Coordinates of C-alpha atoms and ligand atoms in Angstrom, one line a residue:
X102 CA 11.6 27.7 -16.5
X103 CA 8.2 29.2 -16.0
X104 CA 5.7 27.4 -13.9
X105 CA 2.4 26.2 -15.3
X106 CA -0.5 28.4 -14.3
X107 CA -3.9 26.7 -14.0
X108 CA -6.8 29.0 -14.5
X109 CA -9.3 26.5 -16.1
X110 CA -9.9 22.9 -15.2
X111 CA -12.1 20.4 -17.1
X112 CA -13.2 17.2 -15.4
X113 CA -14.4 14.4 -17.8
X114 CA -17.0 12.4 -15.9
X115 CA -19.7 13.8 -13.6
X116 CA -20.1 10.7 -11.4
X117 CA -19.5 9.8 -7.8
X118 CA -15.9 11.0 -8.0
X119 CA -16.0 13.8 -10.6
X120 CA -19.0 15.6 -9.0
X121 CA -17.9 15.8 -5.4
X122 CA -14.2 16.2 -6.1
X123 CA -14.8 19.2 -8.4
X124 CA -17.3 20.7 -5.9
X125 CA -14.5 20.7 -3.3
X126 CA -11.9 22.0 -5.7
X127 CA -14.3 24.8 -6.7
X128 CA -15.0 25.8 -3.1
X129 CA -11.3 26.1 -2.3
X130 CA -10.2 27.7 -5.6
X131 CA -12.5 30.5 -6.4
X132 CA -10.1 31.8 -9.0
X133 CA -10.2 28.6 -11.1
X134 CA -13.0 28.0 -13.5
X135 CA -14.0 24.3 -13.2
X136 CA -16.2 22.6 -15.8
X137 CA -17.5 19.1 -15.2
X138 CA -18.4 17.4 -18.5
X139 CA -20.3 14.2 -19.1
X140 CA -21.8 12.4 -22.1
X141 CA -24.9 11.7 -20.1
X142 CA -27.3 14.6 -20.6
X143 CA -29.6 13.4 -17.9
X144 CA -26.8 13.4 -15.3
X145 CA -25.8 16.9 -16.3
X146 CA -29.4 18.1 -16.1
X147 CA -29.6 16.6 -12.6
X148 CA -26.5 18.4 -11.4
X149 CA -28.0 21.6 -12.8
X150 CA -31.3 21.1 -11.2
X151 CA -32.8 23.7 -8.8
X152 CA -34.1 20.9 -6.7
X153 CA -31.2 19.4 -4.7
X154 CA -33.1 16.2 -4.2
X155 CA -32.6 15.6 -8.0
X156 CA -28.8 15.7 -7.8
X157 CA -27.6 12.4 -9.2
X158 CA -25.6 11.6 -6.1
X159 CA -26.5 11.7 -2.5
X160 CA -23.6 12.7 -0.3
X161 CA -23.8 14.5 3.1
X162 CA -22.9 18.2 2.6
X163 CA -22.5 17.9 -1.2
X164 CA -25.5 20.0 -2.0
X165 CA -24.3 23.0 0.0
X166 CA -20.9 23.0 -1.8
X167 CA -22.5 22.7 -5.2
X168 CA -25.0 25.5 -4.6
X169 CA -22.2 27.7 -3.3
X170 CA -20.2 27.6 -6.5
X171 CA -22.5 26.4 -9.3
X172 CA -22.6 28.8 -12.2
X173 CA -19.9 31.0 -10.5
X174 CA -16.8 28.9 -10.9
X175 CA -18.3 25.4 -11.2
X176 CA -20.2 24.4 -14.3
X177 CA -21.8 21.2 -15.4
X178 CA -22.2 20.7 -19.1
X179 CA -22.1 18.2 -22.0
X180 CA -20.0 20.6 -24.1
X181 CA -16.9 18.5 -24.2
X182 CA -15.1 20.4 -27.0
X183 CA -15.3 23.8 -25.4
X184 CA -14.4 22.6 -21.9
X185 CA -11.3 20.7 -23.1
X186 CA -10.2 23.3 -25.5
X187 CA -10.1 26.1 -22.8
X188 CA -8.6 23.9 -20.0
X189 CA -5.1 24.0 -18.7
X190 CA -5.7 20.8 -16.8
X191 CA -8.0 18.0 -17.6
X192 CA -9.0 15.3 -15.1
X193 CA -10.1 11.9 -16.4
X194 CA -12.7 10.7 -14.0
X195 CA -14.7 8.2 -16.0
X196 CA -15.9 4.7 -15.1
X197 CA -13.5 1.8 -15.4
X198 CA -15.7 -1.3 -14.7
X199 CA -14.6 -4.9 -15.1
X200 CA -14.7 -6.1 -18.7
X201 CA -17.6 -8.3 -19.4
X202 CA -16.4 -9.8 -22.6
X203 CA -13.3 -10.3 -24.8
X204 CA -9.7 -10.5 -23.6
X205 CA -9.5 -10.4 -19.8
X206 CA -13.3 -10.6 -19.4
X207 CA -14.4 -10.9 -15.7
X208 CA -11.0 -9.5 -14.5
X209 CA -9.4 -6.7 -16.4
X210 CA -10.8 -3.2 -16.3
X211 CA -12.6 -2.0 -19.3
X212 CA -10.6 1.1 -20.4
X213 CA -12.8 2.1 -23.4
X214 CA -14.1 5.2 -21.6
X215 CA -10.6 6.2 -20.6
X216 CA -9.3 5.8 -24.1
X217 CA -12.2 7.8 -25.5
X218 CA -11.4 10.6 -23.0
X219 CA -7.7 10.6 -24.1
X220 CA -8.8 10.8 -27.7
X221 CA -11.1 13.7 -27.0
X222 CA -8.4 15.5 -25.1
X223 CA -6.0 14.8 -28.0
X224 CA -8.5 16.2 -30.5
X225 CA -9.8 19.3 -28.7
X226 CA -6.9 20.7 -26.7
X227 CA -4.9 23.4 -28.3
X228 CA -2.1 24.4 -25.9
X229 CA -0.1 22.7 -23.1
X230 CA -2.5 20.5 -21.2
X231 CA -1.9 18.7 -17.9
X232 CA -3.8 15.4 -18.1
X233 CA -4.6 13.9 -14.7
X234 CA -5.7 10.3 -14.3
X235 CA -8.3 10.5 -11.5
X236 CA -10.0 7.2 -12.4
X237 CA -8.6 4.0 -10.8
X238 CA -6.4 2.4 -13.5
X239 CA -4.2 -0.6 -14.0
X240 CA -0.5 0.1 -13.8
X241 CA 0.9 1.3 -17.1
X242 CA -2.3 2.9 -18.3
X243 CA -0.5 6.3 -18.4
X244 CA 1.6 4.8 -21.2
X245 CA -1.5 4.2 -23.3
X246 CA -2.8 7.7 -22.6
X247 CA 0.6 9.2 -23.5
X248 CA 0.8 7.3 -26.8
X249 CA -2.7 8.6 -27.8
X250 CA -1.8 12.2 -26.8
X251 CA 1.6 12.0 -28.6
X252 CA 0.1 10.8 -31.8
X253 CA -2.2 13.8 -31.8
X254 CA 0.9 16.0 -31.4
X255 CA 2.6 14.3 -34.3
X256 CA -0.5 14.6 -36.6
X257 CA -1.3 18.1 -35.6
X258 CA -2.5 19.4 -39.0
X259 CA -3.7 22.7 -37.6
X260 CA -0.2 23.3 -36.2
X261 CA -1.5 24.4 -32.8
X262 CA 0.8 24.5 -29.8
X263 CA -0.4 21.2 -28.4
X264 CA 1.7 19.4 -25.8
X265 CA 0.8 17.3 -22.7
X266 CA 2.0 16.2 -19.3
X267 CA 0.4 13.1 -17.8
X268 CA -0.1 12.7 -14.1
X269 CA -1.7 10.0 -11.9
X270 CA -3.7 11.4 -9.0
X271 CA -5.9 8.6 -7.7
X272 CA -8.9 9.3 -5.5
X273 CA -9.3 7.7 -2.1
X274 CA -12.7 9.1 -1.1
X275 CA -15.3 6.6 0.2
X276 CA -18.9 7.1 -0.6
X277 CA -21.1 8.5 2.2
X278 CA -17.9 10.3 3.5
X279 CA -16.8 11.8 0.2
X280 CA -16.8 15.5 1.3
X281 CA -15.1 14.7 4.6
X282 CA -12.5 12.6 2.8
X283 CA -11.9 15.3 0.2
X284 CA -11.7 18.1 2.7
X285 CA -9.4 16.3 5.0
X286 CA -7.6 13.5 3.1
X287 CA -5.1 11.1 4.8
X288 CA -2.9 11.9 1.8
X289 CA -3.0 13.2 -1.7
X290 CA -1.0 11.1 -4.1
X291 CA 0.5 12.6 -7.3
X292 CA 2.6 10.4 -9.6
X293 CA 4.5 11.7 -12.6
X294 CA 7.8 12.7 -14.1
X295 CA 7.1 16.3 -15.1
X296 CA 8.0 18.3 -12.0
X297 CA 6.3 21.5 -13.2
X298 CA 3.0 19.7 -13.8
X299 CA 3.3 17.9 -10.4
X300 CA 3.9 21.3 -8.8
X301 CA 0.9 22.8 -10.5
X302 CA -1.4 20.1 -9.2
X303 CA 0.2 20.2 -5.8
X304 CA -0.3 24.0 -5.7
X305 CA -4.1 23.5 -6.2
X306 CA -4.3 21.0 -3.4
X307 CA -2.2 23.1 -1.1
X308 CA -5.1 25.6 -0.9
X309 CA -6.6 23.2 1.7
X310 CA -4.4 20.2 2.2
X311 CA -1.2 20.5 4.3
X312 CA 1.9 20.1 2.2
X313 CA 3.2 17.2 4.2
X314 CA 0.2 15.2 3.2
X315 CA 0.9 15.7 -0.5
X316 CA 2.9 12.7 -1.6
X317 CA 4.9 12.7 -4.9
X318 CA 5.9 9.4 -6.5
X319 CA 6.7 8.0 -9.9
X320 CA 3.6 7.4 -12.0
X321 CA 3.6 3.6 -11.8
X322 CA 3.8 3.6 -8.0
X323 CA 0.9 6.0 -7.9
X324 CA -1.3 3.8 -10.1
X325 CA -0.4 0.6 -8.2
X326 CA -0.8 2.3 -4.8
X327 CA -4.5 2.9 -5.5
X328 CA -5.2 -0.7 -6.4
X329 CA -3.2 -1.9 -3.5
X330 CA -5.0 0.4 -1.0
X331 CA -8.3 -1.0 -2.1
X332 CA -7.1 -4.5 -2.0
X333 CA -5.7 -4.1 1.6
X334 CA -9.0 -2.5 2.8
X335 CA -11.1 -5.3 1.2
X336 CA -8.7 -7.9 2.6
X337 CA -9.5 -6.7 6.1
X338 CA -13.2 -7.1 5.5
X339 CA -12.8 -10.6 4.1
X340 CA -10.6 -11.5 7.1
X341 CA -13.1 -10.3 9.7
X342 CA -16.0 -11.9 7.8
X343 CA -14.1 -15.3 7.7
X344 CA -13.7 -15.0 11.5
X345 CA -17.4 -14.1 11.9
X346 CA -18.3 -17.5 10.6
X347 CA -15.9 -19.1 13.0
X348 CA -17.4 -17.2 15.9
X349 CA -20.9 -18.5 15.0
X350 CA -19.5 -22.1 15.1
X351 CA -17.5 -21.7 18.3
X352 CA -19.4 -19.4 20.6
X353 CA -17.0 -16.6 20.3
X354 CA -18.4 -13.1 19.7
X355 CA -17.1 -11.2 16.7
X356 CA -17.5 -7.8 18.4
X357 CA -15.4 -9.0 21.3
X358 CA -12.8 -10.4 18.9
X359 CA -12.8 -7.2 16.8
X360 CA -12.2 -5.1 19.9
X361 CA -9.4 -7.3 21.2
X362 CA -7.5 -7.4 17.9
X363 CA -8.3 -3.7 17.1
X364 CA -6.6 -2.5 20.3
X365 CA -3.3 -3.8 18.9
X366 CA -2.0 -0.6 17.4
X367 CA -0.3 -2.6 14.6
X368 CA -3.7 -3.9 13.5
X369 CA -5.8 -0.8 14.4
X370 CA -9.6 -0.7 15.0
X371 CA -10.8 0.7 11.7
X372 CA -12.4 -1.3 8.9
X373 CA -13.0 -4.4 11.0
X374 CA -16.8 -4.4 11.0
X375 CA -18.3 -7.8 10.0
X376 CA -21.1 -7.6 7.4
X377 CA -22.8 -9.3 4.5
X378 CA -19.6 -8.9 2.3
X379 CA -18.2 -5.8 0.8
X380 CA -20.0 -4.1 -2.0
X381 CA -19.5 -0.9 -4.0
X382 CA -18.2 -0.3 -7.5
X383 CA -14.5 -0.6 -6.7
X384 CA -13.3 -3.2 -4.3
X385 CA -14.1 -6.2 -6.4
X386 CA -13.2 -4.5 -9.7
X387 CA -9.9 -3.3 -8.4
X388 CA -8.9 -6.7 -6.8
X389 CA -9.9 -8.5 -10.0
X390 CA -7.7 -6.0 -11.8
X391 CA -4.8 -6.8 -9.5
X392 CA -5.4 -10.5 -10.0
X393 CA -5.4 -10.0 -13.8
X394 CA -2.2 -7.9 -13.7
X395 CA -0.4 -10.5 -11.5
X396 CA -1.4 -13.3 -13.9
X397 CA -0.3 -11.1 -16.8
X398 CA 3.2 -10.8 -15.2
X399 CA 3.1 -14.6 -14.5
X400 CA 2.8 -14.2 -10.8
X401 CA 0.2 -16.9 -10.2
X402 CA 0.7 -17.2 -6.5
X403 CA 0.1 -13.4 -6.1
X404 CA -3.0 -13.7 -8.3
X405 CA -4.4 -16.6 -6.2
X406 CA -3.7 -14.8 -3.0
X407 CA -5.8 -11.8 -3.9
X408 CA -8.5 -14.0 -5.6
X409 CA -9.0 -15.5 -2.1
X410 CA -10.3 -12.1 -0.8
X411 CA -13.0 -12.1 -3.5
X412 CA -13.8 -15.8 -2.9
X413 CA -14.5 -15.2 0.8
X414 CA -16.6 -12.2 0.0
X415 CA -18.8 -14.3 -2.4
X416 CA -19.0 -17.1 0.1
X417 CA -20.1 -14.7 2.9
X418 CA -23.0 -13.5 0.8
X419 CA -24.2 -16.9 -0.1
X420 CA -23.7 -18.4 3.4
X421 CA -26.0 -15.6 4.7
X422 CA -28.7 -16.5 2.2
X423 CA -28.4 -20.2 3.0
X424 CA -28.6 -19.7 6.7
X425 CA -31.7 -17.5 6.5
X426 CA -33.5 -20.2 4.5
X427 CA -32.4 -22.8 7.0
X428 CA -33.7 -20.9 10.0
X429 CA -37.0 -20.4 8.3
X430 CA -37.6 -24.1 8.3
X431 CA -35.7 -24.7 5.1
X432 CA -38.4 -23.0 3.1
X433 CA -39.1 -19.4 2.2
X434 CA -41.4 -20.0 -0.8
X435 CA -44.2 -17.5 -0.8
X436 CA -43.1 -16.2 2.6
X437 CA -42.9 -12.5 2.9
X438 CA -39.5 -11.3 3.9
X439 CA -38.6 -7.6 4.7
X440 CA -35.3 -6.4 3.2
X441 CA -34.0 -3.4 5.1
X442 CA -31.4 -1.6 3.1
X443 CA -30.4 -1.9 -0.6
X444 CA -27.5 0.5 -0.8
X445 CA -24.0 -1.1 -0.5
X446 CA -23.4 0.9 2.7
X447 CA -25.2 3.6 4.7
X448 CA -25.2 7.3 3.6
X449 CA -25.1 6.6 -0.1
X450 CA -27.8 5.9 -2.8
X451 CA -25.3 3.7 -4.7
X452 CA -26.2 0.1 -5.1
X453 CA -23.3 -1.0 -7.3
X454 CA -22.2 -4.6 -6.2
X455 CA -24.4 -4.2 -3.2
X456 CA -24.6 -7.5 -1.2
X457 CA -28.3 -6.8 -0.9
X458 CA -28.6 -7.7 -4.6
X459 CA -27.1 -11.1 -4.2
X460 CA -29.0 -11.9 -1.0
X461 CA -32.3 -10.8 -2.7
X462 CA -31.6 -12.9 -5.8
X463 CA -30.8 -16.0 -3.7
X464 CA -34.0 -15.6 -1.8
X465 CA -36.0 -15.0 -5.0
X466 CA -34.5 -18.2 -6.4
X467 CA -36.0 -19.9 -3.3
X468 CA -39.4 -18.5 -4.2
X469 CA -39.6 -15.8 -1.5
X470 CA -41.8 -12.7 -1.6
X471 CA -39.5 -9.8 -0.8
X472 CA -40.6 -6.3 0.4
X473 CA -37.6 -4.0 0.0
X474 CA -37.1 -0.7 1.8
X475 CA -34.2 1.7 1.5
X476 CA -34.4 5.3 2.6
X477 CA -32.3 6.7 -0.2
X478 CA -32.1 4.3 -3.2
X479 CA -34.4 5.2 -6.1
X480 CA -36.9 2.6 -7.1
X481 CA -35.6 2.6 -10.6
X482 CA -32.2 1.3 -9.4
X483 CA -33.8 -1.6 -7.5
X484 CA -35.7 -2.5 -10.6
X485 CA -32.6 -2.4 -12.7
X486 CA -30.6 -4.4 -10.2
X487 CA -33.2 -7.1 -9.8
X488 CA -34.1 -7.3 -13.5
X489 CA -37.8 -6.7 -13.4
X490 CA -38.6 -8.5 -16.7
X491 CA -36.7 -11.6 -15.8
X492 CA -38.5 -11.6 -12.5
X493 CA -41.9 -11.5 -14.2
X494 CA -41.0 -14.3 -16.5
X495 CA -39.9 -16.5 -13.7
X496 CA -43.0 -15.9 -11.6
X497 CA -44.8 -19.0 -12.8
X498 CA -41.8 -21.2 -12.3
X499 CA -41.6 -21.0 -8.6
X500 CA -39.3 -18.0 -8.7
X501 CA -40.2 -15.4 -6.1
X502 CA -41.4 -11.8 -6.5
X503 CA -40.6 -8.5 -4.9
X504 CA -42.0 -5.1 -4.3
X505 CA -40.8 -1.8 -3.0
X506 CA -41.9 -0.8 0.5
X507 CA -42.4 2.8 1.6
X508 CA -41.2 2.4 5.2
X509 CA -39.8 -0.2 7.7
X510 CA -43.3 -0.8 8.9
X511 CA -44.7 -1.3 5.4
X512 CA -41.9 -3.8 4.6
X513 CA -42.4 -5.7 7.9
X514 CA -46.2 -5.9 7.6
X515 CA -47.2 -9.6 7.3
X516 CA -43.6 -10.7 7.1
X517 CA -41.9 -13.8 8.6
X518 CA -38.5 -12.2 8.8
X519 CA -36.6 -9.0 8.6
X520 CA -33.2 -9.0 7.0
X521 CA -31.1 -5.9 7.8
X522 CA -28.5 -5.5 5.1
X523 CA -27.5 -1.8 5.2
X524 CA -26.6 0.0 8.5
X525 CA -28.8 3.1 8.0
X526 CA -29.3 5.1 11.2
X527 CA -33.0 4.7 10.7
X528 CA -32.7 1.0 11.4
X529 CA -30.8 1.3 14.6
X530 CA -33.8 2.5 16.6
X531 CA -36.6 0.4 15.3
X532 CA -39.5 0.0 17.7
X533 CA -39.5 -3.8 17.9
X534 CA -42.6 -3.9 20.1
X535 CA -44.6 -2.1 17.4
X536 CA -43.1 -4.1 14.6
X537 CA -43.6 -7.6 15.9
X538 CA -47.3 -6.9 16.1
X539 CA -47.4 -6.6 12.3
X540 CA -45.4 -9.8 11.7
X541 CA -46.3 -13.5 11.3
X542 CA -45.0 -15.6 14.2
X543 CA -42.4 -17.0 14.7
X544 CA -40.9 -13.8 13.7
X545 CA -37.2 -13.4 12.9
X546 CA -34.7 -10.6 12.5
X547 CA -31.4 -11.4 10.7
X548 CA -28.9 -8.6 11.5
X549 CA -26.1 -8.9 9.0
X550 CA -24.4 -5.7 10.2
X551 CA -24.4 -6.4 13.9
X552 CA -26.0 -3.0 14.6
X553 CA -29.4 -3.5 16.2
X554 CA -30.2 -3.5 19.9
X555 CA -30.7 -7.2 19.9
X556 CA -31.8 -7.3 23.6
X557 CA -34.8 -5.0 22.7
X558 CA -35.7 -7.2 19.7
X559 CA -35.5 -10.3 21.8
X560 CA -37.6 -8.8 24.6
X561 CA -40.2 -7.8 22.0
X562 CA -40.4 -11.5 21.1
X563 CA -38.3 -11.8 17.9
X564 CA -35.9 -14.5 17.2
X565 CA -32.6 -12.8 16.5
X566 CA -29.7 -13.9 14.3
X567 CA -26.7 -11.6 14.5
X568 CA -23.6 -11.9 12.4
X569 CA -20.6 -13.5 14.3
X570 CA -22.6 -14.4 17.4
X571 CA -24.2 -17.8 18.0
X572 CA -25.2 -17.2 21.6
X573 CA -28.2 -14.8 21.2
Ligands
LIG187 P1 -19.5 6.9 -12.4 O1 -19.9 5.8 -13.2 O2 -20.3 7.4 -11.2 O3 -19.1 8.2 -13.3 C1 -18.4 8.2 -14.4 C2 -19.0 9.1 -15.4 O4 -18.2 9.3 -16.6 C3 -20.4 8.7 -16.0 O5 -21.4 9.7 -15.6 C4 -20.2 8.6 -17.5 O6 -21.3 9.0 -18.2 C5 -19.0 9.5 -17.7 N1 -18.3 9.2 -18.9 C6 -17.8 8.1 -19.4 N2 -17.1 8.2 -20.5 C7 -17.2 9.6 -20.8 C8 -16.6 10.3 -21.9 N3 -15.9 9.8 -22.8 N4 -16.9 11.7 -21.9 C9 -17.6 12.2 -20.9 N5 -18.1 11.5 -19.8 C10 -17.9 10.2 -19.8 O7 -18.1 6.4 -11.8 P2 -17.3 6.9 -10.4 O8 -17.9 6.1 -9.3 O9 -17.3 8.4 -10.4 O10 -15.9 6.3 -10.7 C11 -15.0 6.9 -11.6 C12 -13.6 6.4 -11.4 O11 -13.1 6.7 -10.1 C13 -13.5 4.8 -11.5 O12 -12.3 4.5 -12.1 C14 -13.5 4.4 -10.0 O13 -12.8 3.2 -9.9 C15 -12.8 5.5 -9.4 N6 -13.1 5.8 -8.0 C16 -14.4 5.7 -7.6 C17 -14.7 6.0 -6.2 C18 -16.1 5.9 -5.7 O14 -16.3 6.0 -4.5 N7 -17.1 5.7 -6.5 C19 -13.7 6.3 -5.3 C20 -12.4 6.4 -5.8 C21 -12.1 6.1 -7.1
LIG188 C1 -13.7 2.3 -0.9 C2 -12.5 2.8 -0.2 O1 -12.8 2.9 1.2 C3 -12.1 4.2 -0.7 O2 -10.8 4.6 -0.1 C4 -11.8 4.1 -2.2 O3 -11.5 5.4 -2.7 C5 -13.1 3.6 -2.9 O4 -13.5 2.3 -2.3 C6 -13.0 3.4 -4.3 O5 -11.9 3.3 -4.9 O6 -14.0 3.4 -4.9 P1 -16.3 2.8 -0.8 O7 -16.4 1.6 -1.6 O8 -17.1 4.0 -1.2 O9 -14.8 3.2 -0.6 O10 -16.8 2.4 0.7 P2 -16.2 1.7 1.9 O11 -16.5 2.4 3.2 O12 -14.8 1.3 1.7 O13 -17.1 0.3 2.0 C7 -16.9 -0.7 1.0 C8 -17.7 -1.9 1.4 O14 -17.1 -2.5 2.5 C9 -19.2 -1.5 1.9 O15 -20.0 -2.5 1.4 C10 -19.1 -1.6 3.4 O16 -20.3 -1.9 4.0 C11 -18.1 -2.7 3.6 N1 -17.4 -2.6 4.9 C12 -16.6 -1.5 5.1 C13 -17.5 -3.6 5.8 O17 -18.2 -4.6 5.5 N2 -16.8 -3.5 7.0 C14 -16.0 -2.5 7.3 O18 -15.5 -2.4 8.4 C15 -15.9 -1.4 6.3

């Protein structure tokens, strides 16, 4: 049996996964033509921009990789038909957010973009095509994709040589580290039952990933492993955050506890940083999906167990908002509060599910005047996230208001408190002496990431609240 030869790849979805992943593929596989397609013209134009600051995604090192291959073997386009029809392998890398209405609303993933992609592949492909699930999907989605593809084979009126293999190849990159993760993954997971197709994908990765890191499983294990990996990671954060609250009540210090438990090699030191709760587009969505699947299979205890991880996360965000209000004499109405960081973590411009959004909304509800600064997030995203119009409507009803600040100093000027919500490097070396002169006294800093030099802040005269530590 001949092996499949992959000369052309199409990736549907030019987002946080499609863009960086294909940039890395293109750099390691100069002989493969890679086309990244999207329905969003603005996004494609941004990827094609001569000005790298206009790229739709900020990721360290990404611009260099794109510039190295763009219009050589890496193309960004909206021409779906052509890209699919010439491709030997098509990656589905579209968004899979939580459904907001209908069956499974609030829990199940909305698969309409995945289904649309499968239908487009079914329509436009005209030879054997390896279809790769790159998006994070509920277990058994491959079955739906296969059914759609099969129906196109059966109704193939043009009698072209259409046939398909379906693989699952979930992505484990984390934002802000995308290129490092893609260049040097802990593992690459390929699930499927067509050995030739698995070999073809494995061959591509083996251009830069050692063969012993390429793990081959059945397709359902692959789909479920991705949801499980995210659930385990999120569970660690909820665990440490729950203990951060206990530290604040007992006099223990979360960083000391973190170190003590992290040195146990069975626990490990990574992913134990306390914070305002996990954000990002995936942890909550993927756990909700796991909860939904467990309930679907009548495993209520399993569903409740994972729901607890989400519940603690929501509680952490709201307890932080509440304690800020309490420390500021139970009243923040009309008080200026500086919000440092709006991205859900450092080194990304992504604000999806950012804890900053919840904390800001809680404080606006209390009537605060927020001045928000983030070094990378575009103003338009902050406006979308805080719903500008709603804000304006509420201004006369005691609801607060907010503005975008151009720097840390600008945000802090005239404020009663600084709330550090994202651990950007820029915030680690704030000159507190300079800052406090601009603030109203008593001046506060609330460090939800435990990352500032609190001794310097204290010395400058600020009151300091630091997550997981009541003794400052
Ligand atoms: P994203 O929203 O940034 O990008 C998805 C893109 O797909 C959008 O630009 C959208 O316009 C496009 N799209 C949707 N339907 C389309 C269609 N029919 N044809 C062409 N384009 C279409 O999403 P993302 O963050 O890249 O996530 C994609 C998937 O990868 C999700 O399932 C997510 O769970 C998973 N994932 C994300 C990350 C991450 O760090 N963001 C990491 C691992 C896995
Ligand atoms: C996460 C996973 O780490 C990736 O492996 C996965 O591919 C991805 O989700 C996905 O499926 O989308 P990401 O959300 O980009 O990646 O970022 P993380 O570094 O995991 O951070 C998620 C959230 O947890 C952030 O809000 C971060 O600040 C928070 N976090 C992380 C903590 O509060 N403490 C930690 O110790 C680590």
